[in-house]
XYZ file of C-alpha atoms in Angstrom:
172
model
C -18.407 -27.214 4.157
C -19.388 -26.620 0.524
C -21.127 -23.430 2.010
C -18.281 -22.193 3.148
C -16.479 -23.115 -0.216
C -19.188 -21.244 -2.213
C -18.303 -17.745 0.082
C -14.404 -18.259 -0.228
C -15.324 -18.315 -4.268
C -17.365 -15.518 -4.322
C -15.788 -13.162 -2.130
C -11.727 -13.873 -4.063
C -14.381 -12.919 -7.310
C -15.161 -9.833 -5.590
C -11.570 -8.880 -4.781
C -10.385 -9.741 -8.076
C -12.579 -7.918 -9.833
C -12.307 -4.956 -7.227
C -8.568 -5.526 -7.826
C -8.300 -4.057 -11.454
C -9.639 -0.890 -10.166
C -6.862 -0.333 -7.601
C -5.098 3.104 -7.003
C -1.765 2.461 -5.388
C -1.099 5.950 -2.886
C 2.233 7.105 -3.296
C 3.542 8.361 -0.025
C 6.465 10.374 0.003
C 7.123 10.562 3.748
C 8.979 8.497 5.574
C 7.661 4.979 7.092
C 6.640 5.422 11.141
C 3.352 3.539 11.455
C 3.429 -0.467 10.139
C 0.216 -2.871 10.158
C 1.070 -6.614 9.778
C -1.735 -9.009 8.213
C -0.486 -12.685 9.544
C -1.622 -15.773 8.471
C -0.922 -18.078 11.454
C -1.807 -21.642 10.022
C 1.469 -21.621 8.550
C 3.603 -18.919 10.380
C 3.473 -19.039 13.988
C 6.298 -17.044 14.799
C 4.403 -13.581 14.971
C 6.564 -12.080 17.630
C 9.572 -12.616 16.048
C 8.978 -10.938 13.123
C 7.983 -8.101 15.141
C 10.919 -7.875 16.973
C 13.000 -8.265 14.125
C 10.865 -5.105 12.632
C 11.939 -3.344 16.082
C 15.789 -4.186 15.420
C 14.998 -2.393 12.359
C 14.423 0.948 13.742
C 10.218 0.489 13.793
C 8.301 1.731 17.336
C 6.760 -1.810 18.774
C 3.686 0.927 19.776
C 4.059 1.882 16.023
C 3.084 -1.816 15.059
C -0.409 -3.340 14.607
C -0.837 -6.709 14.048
C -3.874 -8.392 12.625
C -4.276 -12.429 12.436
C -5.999 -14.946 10.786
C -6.247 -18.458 11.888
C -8.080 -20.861 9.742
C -10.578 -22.451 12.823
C -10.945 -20.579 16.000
C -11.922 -22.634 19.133
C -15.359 -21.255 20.981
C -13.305 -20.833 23.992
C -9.837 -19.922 22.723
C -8.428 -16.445 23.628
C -5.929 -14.014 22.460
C -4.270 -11.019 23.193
C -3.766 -9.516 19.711
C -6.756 -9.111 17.388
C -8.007 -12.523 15.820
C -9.825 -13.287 12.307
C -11.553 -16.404 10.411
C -13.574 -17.389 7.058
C -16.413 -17.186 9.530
C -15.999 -13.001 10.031
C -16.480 -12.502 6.794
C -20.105 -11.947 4.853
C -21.520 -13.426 1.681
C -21.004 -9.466 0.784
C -17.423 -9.968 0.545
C -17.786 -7.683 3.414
C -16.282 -7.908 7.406
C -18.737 -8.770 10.249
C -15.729 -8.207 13.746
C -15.101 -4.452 14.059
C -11.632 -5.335 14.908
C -10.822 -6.123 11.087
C -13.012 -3.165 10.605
C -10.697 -1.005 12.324
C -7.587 -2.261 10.941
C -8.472 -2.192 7.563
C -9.503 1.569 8.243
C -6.342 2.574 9.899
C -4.213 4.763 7.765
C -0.986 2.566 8.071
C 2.837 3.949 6.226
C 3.334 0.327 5.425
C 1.267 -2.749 5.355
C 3.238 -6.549 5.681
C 1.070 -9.248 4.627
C 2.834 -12.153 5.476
C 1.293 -15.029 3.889
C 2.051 -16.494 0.900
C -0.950 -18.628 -0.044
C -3.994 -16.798 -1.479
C -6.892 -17.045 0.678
C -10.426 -14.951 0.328
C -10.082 -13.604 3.540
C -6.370 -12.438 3.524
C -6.762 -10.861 0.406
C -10.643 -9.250 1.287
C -8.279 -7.296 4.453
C -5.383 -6.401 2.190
C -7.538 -5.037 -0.564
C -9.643 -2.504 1.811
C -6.710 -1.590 3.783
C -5.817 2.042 3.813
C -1.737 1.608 4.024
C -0.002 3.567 1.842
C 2.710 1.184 0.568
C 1.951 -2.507 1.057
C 4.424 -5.380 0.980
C 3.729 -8.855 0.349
C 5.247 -12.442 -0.862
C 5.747 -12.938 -4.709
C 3.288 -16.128 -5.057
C 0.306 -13.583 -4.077
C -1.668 -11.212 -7.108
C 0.804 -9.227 -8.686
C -1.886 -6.131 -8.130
C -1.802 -6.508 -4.583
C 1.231 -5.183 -3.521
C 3.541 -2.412 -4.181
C 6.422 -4.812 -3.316
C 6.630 -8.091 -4.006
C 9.437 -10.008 -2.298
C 10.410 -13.514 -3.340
C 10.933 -16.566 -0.651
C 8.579 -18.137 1.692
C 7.081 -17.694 4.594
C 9.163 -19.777 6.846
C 12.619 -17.027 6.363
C 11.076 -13.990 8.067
C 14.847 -13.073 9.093
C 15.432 -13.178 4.749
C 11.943 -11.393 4.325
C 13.010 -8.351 6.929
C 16.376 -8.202 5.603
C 15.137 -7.698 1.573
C 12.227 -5.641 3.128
C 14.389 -3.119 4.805
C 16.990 -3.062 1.982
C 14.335 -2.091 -0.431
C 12.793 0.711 1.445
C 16.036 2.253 2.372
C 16.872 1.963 -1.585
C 13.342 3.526 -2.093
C 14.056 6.033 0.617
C 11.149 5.026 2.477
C 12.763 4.810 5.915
């Protein structure tokens, strides 16, 4: 336990420090590919939100979804790719090639739908390669290109501000 404690602290040093040295892309094209960083020990509603993304006018094959989940069982499965504190290195680094790949992905927009900081989340946010990322208000300020502000329970509210803003930004 206060191993685990000691990593959390070191690796949201790491990403704040590696966060005043961040170069927001500016993408002028339009928004086709989205990559979603969940936090499911508060939101469980994942599909939801991606339908209400597809409503939207987003490709459900243009969507990749990447989740955390604070303890995963030894003999729990999923069909979507899966993270925890324990895939992550005293490096501040990722160990599962999943989060690997997702954070290497070249995405128009990134969600990351949580809204409490956590090393982990913001470790995945901070190496992704998405050209305009989206996030709650109550997470770093640096983070995010847009910050919208209500919680995590409203993804209808969230969507509907998201999609107002990037039509306003003439993003999609």
């Amino acid at each position: 336990m206060f191993l685990n404690y000691l990593k959390n602290f070191f690796t949201q040093k790491t990403v704040k420090k590696n966060l005043s040295n961040v170069k927001h892309i500016d993408s002028p094209k339009a928004i086709e590919t989205v990559g979603i960083i969940f936090d499911e020990t508060y939101f469980y509603e994942r599909q939801a939100l991606v339908d209400q993304l597809v409503k939207n006018g987003i490709q459900e094959n243009n969507i990749s979804v990447l989740v955390f989940k604070d303890k995963i069982k030894k003999k729990e499965t999923f069909d979507y790719p899966v993270f925890s504190h324990n895939d992550l290195s005293w490096k501040a680094t990722f160990d599962k090639s999943e989060v690997k790949n997702f954070t290497a992905q070249k995405f128009d927009l990134l969600i990351n739908y949580y809204d409490t900081e956590k090393a982990a989340l913001l470790l995945a946010t901070n190496q992704s390669k998405a050209a305009f990322k989206v996030g709650f208000a109550s997470i770093d300020k640096k983070l995010n290109n847009l910050m919208i502000n209500t919680n995590a329970e409203n993804f209808q509210v969230f969507v509907e501000e998201l999609f107002k803003y990037l039509k306003i930004l003439n993003k999609i």
